[in-house]
Structures are given as C-alpha cells and as structure tokens.
Tab-separated table of C-alpha atoms in Angstrom:
chain	number	residue	atom	x	y	z
A	1	ARG	CA	32.946	-15.532	0.449
A	2	ARG	CA	32.877	-11.710	0.733
A	3	VAL	CA	33.163	-9.881	3.941
A	4	THR	CA	29.243	-8.310	3.586
A	5	ASP	CA	28.009	-12.012	2.260
A	6	TYR	CA	29.223	-13.443	5.463
A	7	LEU	CA	27.602	-10.849	7.746
A	8	ALA	CA	24.433	-11.683	6.035
A	9	ASP	CA	24.704	-15.209	6.781
A	10	VAL	CA	24.763	-14.506	10.584
A	11	LEU	CA	22.471	-12.098	11.044
A	12	VAL	CA	20.488	-14.400	9.630
A	13	ARG	CA	21.769	-17.237	12.317
A	14	GLN	CA	20.889	-14.404	14.944
A	15	GLY	CA	17.271	-14.905	13.835
A	16	VAL	CA	16.922	-11.252	12.345
A	17	LYS	CA	14.509	-10.986	9.428
A	18	ASN	CA	14.263	-7.669	8.281
A	19	VAL	CA	17.641	-4.894	7.975
A	20	PHE	CA	16.219	-1.083	7.901
A	21	GLY	CA	18.072	1.350	6.347
A	22	GLY	CA	19.086	3.991	3.569
A	23	HIS	CA	21.560	3.652	0.459
A	24	GLY	CA	24.639	5.375	0.120
A	25	GLY	CA	28.118	4.887	-1.303
A	26	ALA	CA	29.730	3.917	1.571
A	27	VAL	CA	27.358	0.724	1.726
A	28	ILE	CA	26.753	-0.369	-1.551
A	29	PRO	CA	28.139	-4.070	-0.701
A	30	LEU	CA	26.784	-4.284	1.949
A	31	VAL	CA	23.297	-3.651	0.913
A	32	ASP	CA	23.561	-5.937	-2.045
A	33	SER	CA	24.346	-8.822	0.285
A	34	ILE	CA	21.753	-7.870	2.949
A	35	SER	CA	18.896	-7.397	-0.353
A	36	SER	CA	19.979	-10.669	-2.348
A	37	HIS	CA	19.837	-13.118	0.796
A	38	PRO	CA	16.748	-15.140	0.587
A	39	GLY	CA	16.764	-14.760	4.631
A	40	LEU	CA	16.589	-11.109	5.292
A	41	ASN	CA	14.141	-8.264	4.208
A	42	TRP	CA	15.955	-5.457	3.146
A	43	VAL	CA	13.407	-2.293	4.340
A	44	TYR	CA	14.502	0.885	2.422
A	45	MET	CA	13.711	3.961	4.541
A	46	ARG	CA	13.865	7.356	2.882
A	47	ASN	CA	15.663	8.589	5.922
A	48	GLU	CA	18.215	6.796	8.398
A	49	GLN	CA	16.680	8.465	11.597
A	50	ALA	CA	13.732	6.405	10.803
A	51	ALA	CA	15.674	3.150	10.131
A	52	SER	CA	17.225	3.380	13.801
A	53	LEU	CA	13.813	3.957	15.282
A	54	ALA	CA	12.344	1.516	12.915
A	55	ALA	CA	14.991	-0.977	14.504
A	56	ALA	CA	14.589	-0.328	18.079
A	57	ALA	CA	10.616	-0.610	17.642
A	58	ASP	CA	11.514	-4.145	15.898
A	59	ALA	CA	13.801	-5.401	18.828
A	60	LYS	CA	11.167	-3.768	21.268
A	61	LEU	CA	8.283	-5.965	20.046
A	62	THR	CA	9.760	-9.512	19.344
A	63	GLY	CA	13.062	-8.976	22.124
A	64	ARG	CA	15.737	-10.028	19.687
A	65	LEU	CA	18.427	-8.462	17.744
A	66	ALA	CA	17.213	-6.107	15.444
A	67	VAL	CA	19.284	-4.482	12.697
A	68	CYS	CA	20.222	-0.904	11.130
A	69	VAL	CA	22.918	0.379	8.020
A	70	ALA	CA	23.367	4.045	6.909
A	71	THR	CA	26.233	5.113	5.112
A	72	SER	CA	29.334	7.341	6.091
A	73	GLY	CA	28.675	10.795	7.418
A	74	PRO	CA	25.653	12.057	7.960
A	75	GLY	CA	24.146	9.109	6.778
A	76	ALA	CA	25.650	7.252	10.077
A	77	SER	CA	24.633	10.102	12.248
A	78	HIS	CA	20.981	10.580	11.740
A	79	LEU	CA	20.676	6.786	13.359
A	80	THR	CA	21.384	8.836	16.550
A	81	THR	CA	18.209	9.419	17.874
A	82	GLY	CA	17.025	5.782	17.562
A	83	LEU	CA	19.780	4.204	18.899
A	84	VAL	CA	19.536	6.194	22.118
A	85	ASP	CA	15.470	5.303	21.858
A	86	ALA	CA	16.774	1.420	21.981
A	87	LEU	CA	19.559	1.931	24.548
A	88	GLN	CA	16.639	3.536	27.055
A	89	ASP	CA	14.486	0.753	26.349
A	90	ARG	CA	16.887	-1.914	26.582
A	91	CYS	CA	16.687	-3.781	23.414
A	92	PRO	CA	19.600	-5.172	21.399
A	93	VAL	CA	20.009	-3.287	18.391
A	94	LEU	CA	23.125	-3.148	15.697
A	95	ALA	CA	23.614	-0.414	13.979
A	96	ILE	CA	26.287	-1.391	10.811
A	97	THR	CA	27.504	2.018	9.035
A	98	GLY	CA	30.092	2.017	6.282
A	99	THR	CA	32.962	4.580	6.086
A	100	LYS	CA	35.508	5.612	3.810
A	101	ALA	CA	38.390	2.896	2.729
A	102	THR	CA	40.615	2.206	5.077
A	103	ASN	CA	43.687	4.264	3.522
A	104	ALA	CA	41.112	7.569	2.911
A	105	ILE	CA	39.995	7.116	6.627
A	106	ASP	CA	41.307	10.882	7.923
A	107	LEU	CA	42.457	12.485	4.741
A	108	SER	CA	38.880	12.539	2.818
A	109	GLU	CA	36.769	15.905	2.772
A	110	PHE	CA	33.616	14.233	2.215
A	111	GLN	CA	31.430	12.662	4.722
A	112	MET	CA	34.651	11.876	7.020
A	113	ILE	CA	33.525	11.803	10.399
A	114	HIS	CA	34.799	9.584	13.085
A	115	GLN	CA	31.581	7.609	13.791
A	116	GLU	CA	32.775	5.727	16.349
A	117	GLU	CA	33.603	8.557	18.699
A	118	LEU	CA	29.864	9.646	18.031
A	119	PHE	CA	28.138	6.932	19.120
A	120	ARG	CA	30.416	6.353	22.417
A	121	ALA	CA	29.403	9.688	23.080
A	122	ALA	CA	25.775	9.062	22.981
A	123	GLY	CA	26.204	6.382	25.615
A	124	LEU	CA	26.561	3.027	23.125
A	125	PRO	CA	28.612	0.152	25.325
A	126	PHE	CA	30.085	-1.196	22.065
A	127	SER	CA	30.855	1.446	19.061
A	128	ASN	CA	34.243	0.475	16.885
A	129	VAL	CA	35.593	0.384	13.215
A	130	VAL	CA	36.688	-2.603	11.777
A	131	MET	CA	39.882	-1.981	10.009
A	132	SER	CA	41.197	-5.201	8.357
A	133	GLU	CA	38.891	-8.365	7.127
A	134	ALA	CA	40.140	-10.573	9.316
A	135	ALA	CA	38.871	-9.433	12.513
A	136	VAL	CA	35.168	-8.926	11.219
A	137	PRO	CA	34.187	-12.419	12.835
A	138	ALA	CA	35.431	-11.523	16.155
A	139	MET	CA	34.564	-7.460	15.876
A	140	LEU	CA	30.835	-8.702	15.000
A	141	ARG	CA	30.651	-11.378	17.497
A	142	ASN	CA	31.488	-8.958	20.401
A	143	ALA	CA	29.138	-6.253	19.265
A	144	ILE	CA	26.225	-8.731	19.009
A	145	ALA	CA	27.371	-10.319	22.162
A	146	VAL	CA	27.204	-6.612	23.809
A	147	ALA	CA	23.726	-5.620	22.426
A	148	LEU	CA	21.828	-9.236	23.945
A	149	ARG	CA	23.745	-9.420	26.746
A	150	GLU	CA	23.627	-6.364	27.681
A	151	LYS	CA	20.187	-5.577	26.127
A	152	ALA	CA	21.733	-2.243	23.970
A	153	ALA	CA	22.330	-0.944	21.216
A	154	VAL	CA	26.270	-1.221	19.560
A	155	HIS	CA	27.960	-0.185	16.241
A	156	LEU	CA	30.300	-1.454	14.238
A	157	ALA	CA	31.673	0.797	11.193
A	158	LEU	CA	32.943	-1.592	7.944
A	159	PRO	CA	34.863	0.464	5.472
A	160	VAL	CA	34.029	0.025	2.167
A	161	ASP	CA	37.270	-1.394	1.094
A	162	ILE	CA	36.659	-4.482	3.226
A	163	GLN	CA	32.656	-4.862	2.723
A	164	SER	CA	33.994	-6.650	-0.762
A	165	ARG	CA	37.104	-8.603	0.590
A	166	MET	CA	37.011	-11.816	0.681
A	167	LEU	CA	36.739	-13.548	4.090
A	168	THR	CA	37.433	-17.262	5.044
A	169	PRO	CA	34.911	-17.785	8.054
A	170	PRO	CA	36.382	-19.552	10.858
A	171	ARG	CA	36.080	-23.078	11.620
A	172	SER	CA	34.445	-22.775	14.851
A	173	GLU	CA	32.324	-20.081	16.250
A	174	VAL	CA	30.346	-19.515	19.626
A	175	TRP	CA	27.405	-16.893	19.126
A	176	GLN	CA	26.168	-14.871	22.116
A	177	ALA	CA	22.792	-16.022	20.705
A	178	GLU	CA	22.839	-19.545	21.295
A	179	VAL	CA	22.565	-18.698	24.673
A	180	SER	CA	20.968	-15.468	25.096
A	181	HIS	CA	17.108	-16.719	24.268
A	182	LEU	CA	17.425	-19.692	26.793
A	183	GLU	CA	14.365	-19.437	28.988
A	184	TYR	CA	15.164	-18.432	32.355
A	185	GLN	CA	12.156	-20.434	35.130
A	186	ALA	CA	11.701	-18.871	38.515
A	187	SER	CA	11.707	-20.848	41.520
A	188	GLU	CA	8.566	-21.704	43.322
A	189	SER	CA	10.695	-20.409	46.239
A	190	ARG	CA	11.470	-17.227	44.478
A	191	VAL	CA	8.074	-17.049	43.833
A	192	GLN	CA	6.893	-17.618	47.417
A	193	LEU	CA	9.786	-15.409	48.395
A	194	ALA	CA	8.011	-12.253	46.420
A	195	ALA	CA	4.203	-13.588	47.497
A	196	LYS	CA	5.516	-13.263	51.106
A	197	ALA	CA	6.344	-9.475	50.504
A	198	LEU	CA	2.940	-8.727	49.193
A	199	GLU	CA	0.940	-10.549	51.716
A	200	ASP	CA	-0.401	-7.738	54.228
A	201	PRO	CA	-3.549	-7.087	52.567
A	202	GLN	CA	-3.077	-3.415	53.942
A	203	LEU	CA	0.108	-3.190	52.032
A	204	ARG	CA	-0.703	-0.064	49.018
A	205	ILE	CA	0.558	-1.665	46.009
A	206	VAL	CA	0.884	-0.430	42.397
A	207	ILE	CA	1.502	-2.741	39.617
A	208	ALA	CA	3.769	-1.144	37.084
A	209	LEU	CA	3.825	-2.732	33.328
A	210	GLY	CA	6.145	-1.877	30.408
A	211	HIS	CA	7.097	-3.329	26.585
A	212	ARG	CA	8.674	-6.454	27.640
A	213	ALA	CA	5.006	-6.872	29.801
A	214	ALA	CA	3.019	-6.129	27.045
A	215	ILE	CA	5.233	-8.536	24.007
A	216	GLU	CA	4.186	-11.776	26.144
A	217	LEU	CA	0.495	-11.242	25.750
A	218	SER	CA	-1.148	-13.188	23.233
A	219	PRO	CA	-3.758	-11.992	20.938
A	220	GLY	CA	-6.836	-11.128	22.637
A	221	GLU	CA	-5.502	-11.517	25.952
A	222	ALA	CA	-4.870	-8.005	26.895
A	223	SER	CA	-8.815	-7.422	26.973
A	224	SER	CA	-9.668	-10.975	28.202
A	225	PRO	CA	-10.906	-11.500	31.903
A	226	ALA	CA	-7.971	-14.114	32.209
A	227	ASN	CA	-5.012	-11.367	31.973
A	228	PRO	CA	-2.708	-12.214	34.264
A	229	TYR	CA	-1.537	-8.748	35.375
A	230	LEU	CA	-5.521	-7.689	35.887
A	231	ARG	CA	-5.853	-11.091	37.730
A	232	LEU	CA	-3.001	-10.159	39.986
A	233	ALA	CA	-4.414	-6.590	40.592
A	234	GLU	CA	-7.608	-7.907	41.619
A	235	THR	CA	-6.295	-10.522	43.912
A	236	LEU	CA	-4.137	-7.557	45.360
A	237	ASN	CA	-6.260	-4.604	45.080
A	238	ALA	CA	-3.814	-2.531	43.305
A	239	PRO	CA	-4.093	0.018	41.035
A	240	ILE	CA	-2.200	-0.718	37.603
A	241	ILE	CA	0.120	1.555	35.533
A	242	THR	CA	1.093	1.021	31.881
A	243	GLN	CA	4.139	3.251	30.352
A	244	LEU	CA	3.235	4.485	27.052
A	245	ASP	CA	4.988	1.496	24.839
A	246	ALA	CA	2.965	-0.983	27.224
A	247	LYS	CA	-0.495	1.050	26.815
A	248	GLY	CA	-3.423	-1.366	25.936
A	249	CYS	CA	-1.852	-4.418	27.109
A	250	VAL	CA	-4.978	-4.256	30.079
A	251	ASP	CA	-8.493	-2.972	29.532
A	252	GLU	CA	-8.194	0.512	30.108
A	253	THR	CA	-11.848	0.287	31.150
A	254	HIS	CA	-11.297	-1.652	33.965
A	255	PRO	CA	-11.472	0.037	37.312
A	256	LEU	CA	-7.876	-0.857	38.317
A	257	SER	CA	-6.150	0.399	35.159
A	258	TYR	CA	-5.206	4.051	36.035
A	259	GLY	CA	-3.514	4.836	32.540
A	260	VAL	CA	-0.173	6.104	31.335
A	261	LEU	CA	3.049	6.578	33.597
A	262	GLY	CA	4.866	9.679	33.004
A	263	ILE	CA	3.854	13.023	31.266
A	264	PHE	CA	1.930	11.076	28.657
A	265	GLY	CA	-0.600	10.070	30.508
A	266	ASN	CA	-2.604	10.264	33.981
A	267	PRO	CA	-0.242	9.962	35.951
A	268	GLY	CA	1.031	13.177	34.969
A	269	LEU	CA	-1.740	14.532	36.442
A	270	ASP	CA	-2.238	15.741	40.200
A	271	ALA	CA	-4.619	13.468	41.558
A	272	PRO	CA	-3.222	10.120	40.544
A	273	ARG	CA	0.039	11.062	40.897
A	274	ALA	CA	-0.830	11.579	44.876
A	275	LEU	CA	-2.296	8.593	44.853
A	276	VAL	CA	0.676	6.675	43.050
A	277	ASN	CA	3.393	8.951	45.585
A	278	SER	CA	1.269	7.613	48.562
A	279	ALA	CA	1.865	3.775	47.484
A	280	ASP	CA	4.362	1.878	49.917
A	281	MET	CA	5.476	-0.898	47.173
A	282	VAL	CA	5.760	-1.020	43.233
A	283	LEU	CA	5.562	-4.041	41.529
A	284	LEU	CA	7.891	-3.664	38.064
A	285	PHE	CA	7.090	-6.154	35.012
A	286	GLY	CA	9.093	-5.314	31.913
A	287	VAL	CA	9.896	-1.647	32.971
A	288	ASP	CA	12.194	0.634	31.831
A	289	ARG	CA	13.971	3.641	34.152
A	290	GLN	CA	11.824	5.857	33.824
A	291	ALA	CA	9.548	4.307	36.456
A	292	ILE	CA	11.858	6.105	38.915
A	293	ASP	CA	8.955	8.780	39.537
A	294	LEU	CA	7.227	5.671	41.058
A	295	ILE	CA	10.097	4.708	43.162
A	296	SER	CA	11.708	7.706	44.190
A	297	ASP	CA	10.875	10.527	45.865
A	298	ALA	CA	11.299	14.706	44.086
A	299	SER	CA	15.474	14.123	45.143
A	300	PHE	CA	15.331	10.646	43.353
A	301	ASN	CA	15.882	8.889	46.724
A	302	GLN	CA	13.817	5.753	47.057
A	303	VAL	CA	10.786	5.844	49.133
A	304	ARG	CA	8.894	2.739	48.429
A	305	ARG	CA	9.539	-1.071	48.204
A	306	VAL	CA	9.972	-2.758	44.790
A	307	VAL	CA	9.482	-6.151	43.465
A	308	GLU	CA	10.991	-6.472	40.340
A	309	PHE	CA	10.107	-9.020	37.166
A	310	GLU	CA	12.318	-9.288	34.053
A	311	PRO	CA	12.273	-12.308	31.681
A	312	ASP	CA	16.254	-12.406	32.150
A	313	ALA	CA	19.106	-11.097	33.913
A	314	GLY	CA	20.587	-8.613	31.015
A	315	SER	CA	16.963	-6.828	31.514
A	316	ALA	CA	16.826	-6.488	35.134
A	317	ALA	CA	18.383	-3.133	36.241
A	318	TYR	CA	16.421	-1.595	39.161
A	319	HIS	CA	18.328	-4.170	41.469
A	320	ARG	CA	21.239	-1.981	40.382
A	321	TRP	CA	20.469	1.610	41.639
A	322	TYR	CA	17.387	0.392	44.196
A	323	GLU	CA	16.787	-2.392	47.414
A	324	CYS	CA	14.770	-4.642	45.799
A	325	ASP	CA	12.799	-6.934	47.933
A	326	VAL	CA	12.977	-9.676	45.559
A	327	VAL	CA	14.149	-9.598	41.466
A	328	VAL	CA	12.175	-12.486	39.893
A	329	LEU	CA	13.296	-13.332	36.514
A	330	GLY	CA	11.260	-15.510	33.751
A	331	LYS	CA	8.110	-14.772	31.169
A	332	LEU	CA	6.278	-12.195	32.648
A	333	ALA	CA	2.656	-13.503	32.222
A	334	SER	CA	3.635	-16.896	33.734
A	335	ASN	CA	4.888	-15.409	36.489
A	336	ALA	CA	2.415	-12.857	37.173
A	337	ARG	CA	0.334	-15.759	37.227
A	338	ARG	CA	2.243	-18.142	39.285
A	339	LEU	CA	2.618	-15.031	41.917
A	340	GLU	CA	-1.493	-14.320	41.996
A	341	ALA	CA	-2.056	-18.092	42.590
A	342	ALA	CA	0.423	-17.967	45.650
A	343	VAL	CA	-0.672	-14.072	46.835
A	344	ALA	CA	-4.571	-15.412	46.720
A	345	ASN	CA	-3.189	-18.517	48.951
A	346	LEU	CA	-1.403	-16.735	51.721
A	347	ARG	CA	-4.149	-14.272	51.938
A	348	ALA	CA	-6.828	-16.551	52.166
A	349	ALA	CA	-4.848	-17.373	55.677
A	350	PRO	CA	-7.039	-16.373	59.304
A	351	ALA	CA	-3.829	-13.943	59.704
A	352	ALA	CA	-4.569	-12.154	56.421
A	353	GLN	CA	-8.514	-11.918	57.187
A	354	ALA	CA	-7.903	-10.531	60.621
A	355	GLY	CA	-5.619	-7.299	58.065
A	356	TYR	CA	-8.865	-7.055	55.938
A	357	ASN	CA	-11.025	-6.602	59.081
A	358	ALA	CA	-8.905	-3.998	60.235
A	359	LEU	CA	-9.246	-2.294	56.966
A	360	ALA	CA	-12.691	-1.621	57.938
A	361	ASP	CA	-11.701	0.235	61.284
A	362	THR	CA	-9.236	2.834	59.147
A	363	GLN	CA	-9.912	6.252	58.847
A	364	PRO	CA	-8.354	7.535	56.320
A	365	ILE	CA	-6.632	10.815	56.701
A	366	ASN	CA	-7.074	12.239	53.214
A	367	GLU	CA	-8.445	11.960	49.948
A	368	TYR	CA	-5.653	9.950	48.376
A	369	MET	CA	-6.066	7.574	51.918
A	370	ARG	CA	-9.679	7.248	51.419
A	371	HIS	CA	-9.323	6.563	47.523
A	372	TRP	CA	-6.629	3.560	49.011
A	373	THR	CA	-9.139	2.672	51.616
A	374	TRP	CA	-11.738	2.141	48.896
A	375	LEU	CA	-9.414	0.081	46.676
A	376	LEU	CA	-8.288	-2.090	49.369
A	377	ARG	CA	-11.580	-2.716	50.751
A	378	GLY	CA	-12.713	-4.320	47.114
A	379	GLY	CA	-15.033	-0.969	46.358
A	380	TRP	CA	-13.778	-1.423	42.826
A	381	ARG	CA	-15.135	-4.406	42.167
A	382	ASN	CA	-18.763	-2.702	42.467
A	383	THR	CA	-18.146	-0.302	39.645
A	384	ALA	CA	-16.371	-3.370	37.762
A	385	SER	CA	-19.847	-4.625	38.190
A	386	ILE	CA	-21.295	-1.852	36.833
A	387	LEU	CA	-19.323	-1.503	34.037
A	388	ARG	CA	-20.060	-5.650	33.267
A	389	ALA	CA	-23.590	-4.884	33.126
A	390	ARG	CA	-23.518	-1.927	30.548
A	391	SER	CA	-21.661	-3.689	28.240
A	392	ASP	CA	-23.608	-6.428	28.510
A	393	ALA	CA	-26.482	-4.561	27.876
A	394	ALA	CA	-24.583	-2.431	25.304
A	395	THR	CA	-23.735	-5.808	23.399
A	396	SER	CA	-27.198	-7.365	23.639
A	397	GLN	CA	-28.935	-3.991	22.209
A	398	ARG	CA	-26.369	-4.546	19.247
A	399	ASP	CA	-27.120	-8.197	18.877
A	400	GLU	CA	-30.873	-7.188	19.014
A	401	THR	CA	-30.656	-4.407	16.201
A	402	PRO	CA	-31.874	-6.084	12.997
C-alpha cells in the first residue's frame, strides 16, 4: 500500500473524521489519499492558518485527535498560530506537512525551510521529518501518542517522494488511542476528600469553568436548572467564572454567573476582579493555564487554595505548578454532581450550621467583603427568585399574545 493510504487508514482508526488543510505540490499524494478515503472528510481551507485553527477547534469541541495538512514552506509556517493555540489549550492536534523529496532537502531554492525546527521553537513537544517509508508507522505512532497523552499539538513532515512509496504495514500495532479514551472514574473517597475541603460555609469559593467542562453538557443542559455546575454553585453560594471558550455553559442571567475570565470579560473590570482576588479557594473544572490570575498574586505566586477537576491525567496541569488540595479525575459534569451531593450532606451537619449562624454576626470590612457576605448568606437567592418571576411573567405574556 502507498504510505499515504496507510496514513489515512490510521487517522480513521484514531477516530478522525475531518482533515483541514490546503493544497500544494508537496502534499499531492497525501491529499489524494485523504480526499478519496470514505471515512475522511477533506475540508479545503483557503489559508493554512485557518486550517490549524479549525483543527484546534475540532479537538477542543470533541476532545479527540484533530488533523491539519499543509504543503512545504509558507504552507507549513502558516500553521503555527493554530498549533500554538492548540498547545496552549491542551488539545490533541496532529499537523502533517509535505516537504521536498529526500534527495532535495537543503538543496532546493523554493519553499525549503526546516519545519521541524520552526515548530519545536514554537513549543511543540514532537516535531520530526520522516526520512524513510519504513519509519512511517513508528513515527506516526509516536506523534499520535504524544498528542493524546500530553494533550498537545504535534507535527510530522513527509517528503513528497516518501508519500508515494509502497509500505507493508506492521503485523502488530499498539496505538495510544486504544487507551487514551478510557473513562476515568474518581473514587468516592476522592470526591469526599474534595467535599471535605469545601465543608466550611464561610469559605469564599470561586468556580472556574473551561472548554472541557462545556463540551460535557448535553444540549439544553447549560440553561437548565439541572446544570451540574450551577447546582454546585448554589450549594456552595459560590460565583461562577468561565473562560472565553466556555462562555454560555451556564445561564448568564443567573445571579451567580459572574462573566468571562480575563481581558475578554467582566473579571477584567475592577469590581469583579477584586471579588475574585479576595476569594479563599478556586475550583477549576477543565480550565487551562490562563486561570493563573485566579490563583496567583501580581507576582504570580499562589495565594489561593485550589481543587482541580479534569477528565484525565493528560489534561491535569495545575498540580504541576501549584499546590492543590485535591485533584479529581473523571467526567467533569458527573463529578460536579457527586461533589454537590457530598457537600450538601456535609453542610447539613450541625457544625456547618454553626458556621452559617456565625455569618450573621460577620461585619464586612469593605464593599468586597460585603459582597462576599451577601453571597455566603444566600442573598443571591432573592435575586434569583425575582429574575425567575420576571421570566415567567414574560413567558406568560408571550403565550397570551395572539
């Protein structure tokens, strides 16, 4: 079989459905194999930068390996922005590029750059050129393994002559994908450990949501009262902050929804930022490293406690940089439900009720502490009732309108 036909089969086995890319002389055999494969959808992009951004979005929305393709020279270099985006958001993306024939590398004046050095300089943990058709299965296996295990963008360059050569596939292959999508299930003791860290009703907690939390919600669940993250926020009397790519995963009219994290949302303003900065603890659900502002002071030193929730070990990162009270792996929405039930039980105990009673005697020292006291005492519930009444009245009025 041709090398590129083998490669297309491997992509299908990894669950890839869409391949984004552009045409060029150095990828003609590869594009032919991809576009003619019944299991793949070739999505032609007018610019390779758009191809890499589309692949990053695909990986972000599905959690699975996404693929982009570009020809040599500027085609490859245009991929950089989208690959760095995938790297920063910890999304598995494989970039496959064409390059000069093996006997013309470093000897051609047209579109000859060392792509592997370019992408390594951008931070990709794996970027290599395949110099023999016999090495294709192992190099492709290793690239995909790094992408899935480290939740990273990776790159593999195929000289155009190698793409058309014949290859005998290995008799036995073990692929990272066969174990990368095993479902983690946090033990009950792990969930209880996280709940114990949240037992004190006077604890000022912020819940932060990232794109991995958003993609787990079923259609309509974001705006539903059964939204597991909102249910947890209500039990904890905790405000919710989202990253930009998780915007919309909670009802933004809810009194506990405090907008988008960072310069693109409300926490970039003084008042909400001060509220976040005065928190004691942050619960991170599928959040990427941009959340350091929630954890650190102006010198990027940790000043708040952290509980991290991620779907798998490859996605978990904060415990590498910061001290986390607990790291809980598994389906985020499911663990949010389990945590809410565990916290509700703990906070119903007499000791926790004494903490609630102590809140009534708290004298806030500034406006931000007054806001926290209002939250922790459940004052937001009155606002929620008013909003629900207004919504019900508006719905009733629409229904009665002929």
